[in-house]
């Protein structure tokens, strides 16, 4: 199972919106709505930000939103803040009853 | 609150085995599975496998099949992972996470495993 494809880096100024893409195949993202997104700050464990494509866990800011179309999912961060600077990973369930993560995207707040 | 606490850092020789524990609290242990994920230094996340804490059913990443085993002890609400035949490429941080219908939350604090001669 190959990793899902994400851009290596995305940047934006405070207050702007950015979108991170996550491209898979018909065997993972395209097959199920089990796409999730994780935020990881340096030296910390990942934190769930979005689950089931577009749902936010309690406590996660509504500035974070998710979407999926076909084999590609995306995470949008609106009103970018300094604290959003981190690595972001997508994940999907697969038709092999396994999971796969994305390659990861480093978000930089300019 | 829901919490997963992992065992401490470990150093192993090439060819050895390592066992990492993950103690769960704050929820009914058998209601959710446990997923294991690892991260090599400066690299991304790699899904390793998932175990049902209710039935013991397991799903392993193909790349690790044969040298990776997950188990649980419901009496102590603890999950374990064991990786055998360690190589330098196995150096990294190993995480457990509660698996909930397609997503992982929360995560343990991570366990650093270093393979060194």
CSV table of C-alpha atoms in Angstrom, one decimal:
chain,number,residue,atom,x,y,z
A,1,UNK,CA,0.0,0.0,0.0
A,2,UNK,CA,1.6,3.2,-1.1
A,3,UNK,CA,1.4,6.4,1.0
A,4,UNK,CA,-1.2,9.0,0.1
A,5,UNK,CA,0.3,11.9,-1.7
A,6,UNK,CA,0.4,15.3,0.0
A,7,UNK,CA,2.4,18.5,-0.9
A,8,UNK,CA,5.6,18.7,1.1
A,9,UNK,CA,4.9,22.2,2.2
A,10,UNK,CA,2.3,24.9,2.2
A,11,UNK,CA,2.6,28.4,3.6
A,12,UNK,CA,0.4,31.4,4.2
A,13,UNK,CA,0.2,34.7,6.1
A,14,UNK,CA,-1.8,35.1,9.3
A,15,UNK,CA,-5.5,35.4,8.6
A,16,UNK,CA,-5.2,33.7,5.2
A,17,UNK,CA,-6.7,30.4,4.2
A,18,UNK,CA,-4.7,27.4,3.0
A,19,UNK,CA,-5.7,24.0,1.6
A,20,UNK,CA,-3.7,20.8,1.8
A,21,UNK,CA,-4.5,18.1,-0.7
A,22,UNK,CA,-4.3,14.3,-0.1
A,23,UNK,CA,-4.4,12.1,-3.2
A,24,UNK,CA,-5.1,8.4,-3.1
A,25,UNK,CA,-6.7,5.8,-5.2
A,26,UNK,CA,-10.0,4.0,-5.6
A,27,UNK,CA,-8.8,1.5,-3.1
A,28,UNK,CA,-8.5,3.9,-0.3
A,29,UNK,CA,-9.8,7.5,-0.3
A,30,UNK,CA,-12.2,6.7,-3.2
A,31,UNK,CA,-13.6,3.6,-1.5
A,32,UNK,CA,-14.7,4.9,1.9
A,33,UNK,CA,-15.5,8.1,3.8
A,34,UNK,CA,-12.9,7.1,6.4
A,35,UNK,CA,-10.5,10.0,5.8
A,36,UNK,CA,-9.0,11.7,8.8
A,37,UNK,CA,-6.5,14.4,9.4
A,38,UNK,CA,-3.8,14.8,12.1
A,39,UNK,CA,-1.8,17.7,13.3
A,40,UNK,CA,1.7,17.1,14.7
A,41,UNK,CA,3.8,19.8,16.4
A,42,UNK,CA,7.5,19.1,16.8
A,43,UNK,CA,8.3,16.5,19.5
A,44,UNK,CA,4.6,15.9,20.1
A,45,UNK,CA,2.2,13.1,19.4
A,46,UNK,CA,-0.3,13.6,16.5
A,47,UNK,CA,-3.7,15.1,17.3
A,48,UNK,CA,-6.9,14.3,15.5
A,49,UNK,CA,-8.3,17.3,13.7
A,50,UNK,CA,-10.9,15.9,11.2
A,51,UNK,CA,-12.6,12.5,11.0
A,52,UNK,CA,-14.9,10.8,8.5
A,53,UNK,CA,-13.9,13.4,5.8
A,54,UNK,CA,-15.4,16.5,7.3
A,55,UNK,CA,-16.2,16.1,11.0
A,56,UNK,CA,-14.4,18.0,13.7
A,57,UNK,CA,-13.9,16.4,17.2
A,58,UNK,CA,-15.0,18.4,20.2
A,59,UNK,CA,-12.4,21.1,21.0
A,60,UNK,CA,-11.0,21.5,17.5
A,61,UNK,CA,-11.4,25.0,16.0
A,62,UNK,CA,-14.0,25.5,13.3
A,63,UNK,CA,-11.3,27.1,11.3
A,64,UNK,CA,-10.4,23.5,10.2
A,65,UNK,CA,-12.6,21.9,7.6
A,66,UNK,CA,-12.4,18.8,5.4
A,67,UNK,CA,-13.7,17.7,2.0
A,68,UNK,CA,-13.4,14.8,-0.4
A,69,UNK,CA,-14.0,14.4,-4.1
A,70,UNK,CA,-13.3,11.1,-5.8
A,71,UNK,CA,-9.8,9.9,-4.8
A,72,UNK,CA,-8.7,13.3,-3.3
A,73,UNK,CA,-9.3,14.7,0.1
A,74,UNK,CA,-8.4,18.1,1.4
A,75,UNK,CA,-8.0,20.0,4.6
A,76,UNK,CA,-8.6,23.8,4.7
A,77,UNK,CA,-7.3,26.0,7.5
A,78,UNK,CA,-9.0,29.4,7.4
A,79,UNK,CA,-7.9,32.4,9.4
A,80,UNK,CA,-4.4,31.0,9.7
A,81,UNK,CA,-2.8,31.5,13.1
A,82,UNK,CA,0.8,31.1,14.3
A,83,UNK,CA,-0.2,28.1,16.4
A,84,UNK,CA,-1.3,26.3,13.2
A,85,UNK,CA,2.3,25.9,12.1
A,86,UNK,CA,2.9,22.1,12.3
A,87,UNK,CA,3.0,19.0,10.2
A,88,UNK,CA,-0.3,17.6,8.9
A,89,UNK,CA,-1.1,14.1,7.8
A,90,UNK,CA,-4.1,12.6,6.1
A,91,UNK,CA,-5.1,9.0,6.6
A,92,UNK,CA,-7.6,6.6,4.9
A,93,UNK,CA,-9.0,3.1,5.5
A,94,UNK,CA,-8.3,0.8,2.5
A,95,UNK,CA,-10.0,-2.1,0.8
A,96,UNK,CA,-7.3,-4.4,2.3
A,97,UNK,CA,-8.7,-3.7,5.8
A,98,UNK,CA,-5.6,-1.6,6.6
A,99,UNK,CA,-4.9,2.1,6.9
A,100,UNK,CA,-2.5,4.3,5.0
A,101,UNK,CA,-1.1,7.7,5.9
A,102,UNK,CA,-0.2,10.6,3.7
A,103,UNK,CA,3.3,11.7,3.1
A,104,UNK,CA,2.8,14.7,5.3
A,105,UNK,CA,2.7,18.5,4.8
A,106,UNK,CA,4.6,21.1,6.7
A,107,UNK,CA,2.5,24.2,7.2
A,108,UNK,CA,4.5,27.4,7.7
A,109,UNK,CA,2.9,30.7,8.9
A,110,UNK,CA,4.8,33.5,7.3
B,1,UNK,CA,-10.3,11.5,30.5
B,2,UNK,CA,-9.3,9.1,27.8
B,3,UNK,CA,-5.6,8.5,28.0
B,4,UNK,CA,-3.0,6.1,26.6
B,5,UNK,CA,0.4,5.9,28.5
B,6,UNK,CA,3.2,4.0,26.8
B,7,UNK,CA,6.3,2.4,28.2
B,8,UNK,CA,9.7,4.2,28.3
B,9,UNK,CA,12.4,4.5,25.7
B,10,UNK,CA,14.5,1.4,24.8
B,11,UNK,CA,17.8,0.7,23.1
B,12,UNK,CA,18.2,-2.6,21.3
B,13,UNK,CA,21.0,-4.4,19.3
B,14,UNK,CA,20.3,-5.3,15.7
B,15,UNK,CA,18.5,-8.7,15.5
B,16,UNK,CA,16.9,-8.3,18.9
B,17,UNK,CA,13.3,-7.9,19.8
B,18,UNK,CA,11.5,-5.0,21.4
B,19,UNK,CA,8.1,-4.9,23.3
B,20,UNK,CA,6.2,-1.7,23.9
B,21,UNK,CA,3.2,-1.4,26.2
B,22,UNK,CA,0.3,1.0,26.0
B,23,UNK,CA,-1.9,1.4,29.1
B,24,UNK,CA,-5.4,2.7,28.4
B,25,UNK,CA,-7.7,4.5,30.9
B,26,UNK,CA,-10.8,6.6,30.9
B,27,UNK,CA,-13.0,4.5,28.7
B,28,UNK,CA,-14.2,0.9,28.3
B,29,UNK,CA,-11.1,-0.8,26.9
B,30,UNK,CA,-13.0,-3.5,24.8
B,31,UNK,CA,-15.2,-0.9,23.0
B,32,UNK,CA,-12.4,0.3,20.7
B,33,UNK,CA,-9.4,-1.2,19.0
B,34,UNK,CA,-5.8,-0.1,19.3
B,35,UNK,CA,-3.7,1.0,16.4
B,36,UNK,CA,0.1,1.1,16.3
B,37,UNK,CA,1.9,3.7,14.2
B,38,UNK,CA,5.6,4.5,13.9
B,39,UNK,CA,7.7,7.4,12.8
B,40,UNK,CA,11.3,7.2,11.8
B,41,UNK,CA,13.5,10.2,12.6
B,42,UNK,CA,12.5,13.2,10.5
B,43,UNK,CA,10.0,11.1,8.5
B,44,UNK,CA,6.3,10.7,8.2
B,45,UNK,CA,3.8,8.4,9.9
B,46,UNK,CA,3.6,4.7,9.1
B,47,UNK,CA,0.6,2.6,10.0
B,48,UNK,CA,1.7,-0.7,11.5
B,49,UNK,CA,-1.4,-2.6,12.5
B,50,UNK,CA,-4.7,-2.7,14.4
B,51,UNK,CA,-6.0,-5.1,17.0
B,52,UNK,CA,-9.5,-5.5,18.3
B,53,UNK,CA,-9.5,-5.4,22.0
B,54,UNK,CA,-12.8,-7.3,22.1
B,55,UNK,CA,-12.0,-10.3,19.8
B,56,UNK,CA,-8.2,-10.2,19.4
B,57,UNK,CA,-8.6,-9.9,15.6
B,58,UNK,CA,-5.6,-8.3,14.0
B,59,UNK,CA,-4.7,-6.6,10.8
B,60,UNK,CA,-1.0,-6.0,10.0
B,61,UNK,CA,0.8,-3.8,7.5
B,62,UNK,CA,2.1,-6.2,4.8
B,63,UNK,CA,5.7,-4.7,5.2
B,64,UNK,CA,5.8,-5.9,8.8
B,65,UNK,CA,4.0,-9.2,8.5
B,66,UNK,CA,5.9,-12.0,10.1
B,67,UNK,CA,8.0,-10.0,12.6
B,68,UNK,CA,5.4,-7.8,14.2
B,69,UNK,CA,2.8,-9.0,16.8
B,70,UNK,CA,0.1,-7.1,18.7
B,71,UNK,CA,-1.6,-8.4,21.8
B,72,UNK,CA,-3.9,-7.1,24.5
B,73,UNK,CA,-4.5,-7.9,28.2
B,74,UNK,CA,-8.1,-6.9,29.0
B,75,UNK,CA,-7.5,-7.5,32.7
B,76,UNK,CA,-5.0,-4.6,32.9
B,77,UNK,CA,-6.4,-2.6,29.9
B,78,UNK,CA,-3.0,-2.8,28.3
B,79,UNK,CA,-2.0,-3.3,24.7
B,80,UNK,CA,1.4,-4.6,23.6
B,81,UNK,CA,3.4,-4.6,20.4
B,82,UNK,CA,6.5,-6.7,19.7
B,83,UNK,CA,8.8,-6.2,16.8
B,84,UNK,CA,11.4,-8.9,16.1
B,85,UNK,CA,14.6,-9.0,14.0
B,86,UNK,CA,15.3,-5.3,14.5
B,87,UNK,CA,17.4,-3.4,12.0
B,88,UNK,CA,18.7,0.1,12.1
B,89,UNK,CA,15.7,1.1,9.9
B,90,UNK,CA,13.4,0.2,12.9
B,91,UNK,CA,14.7,3.2,14.9
B,92,UNK,CA,12.0,5.7,15.6
B,93,UNK,CA,9.1,6.7,17.8
B,94,UNK,CA,6.3,4.1,18.2
B,95,UNK,CA,2.8,5.3,19.0
B,96,UNK,CA,-0.3,3.6,20.1
B,97,UNK,CA,-3.7,5.2,19.5
B,98,UNK,CA,-7.3,4.3,20.2
B,99,UNK,CA,-8.9,3.2,17.0
B,100,UNK,CA,-12.5,4.5,16.5
B,101,UNK,CA,-14.3,3.5,13.3
B,102,UNK,CA,-11.7,4.8,10.9
B,103,UNK,CA,-9.8,7.3,13.0
B,104,UNK,CA,-7.3,7.4,15.8
B,105,UNK,CA,-7.8,9.3,19.0
B,106,UNK,CA,-6.2,9.9,21.4
B,107,UNK,CA,-2.6,8.9,20.9
B,108,UNK,CA,-0.1,7.8,23.4
B,109,UNK,CA,2.9,9.9,24.1
B,110,UNK,CA,5.2,7.8,22.0
B,111,UNK,CA,8.1,5.4,22.8
B,112,UNK,CA,11.5,6.0,21.3
B,113,UNK,CA,13.1,2.7,20.1
B,114,UNK,CA,16.8,3.0,19.1
B,115,UNK,CA,18.5,0.2,17.3
B,116,UNK,CA,22.2,0.5,17.9
B,117,UNK,CA,25.2,-1.8,18.1
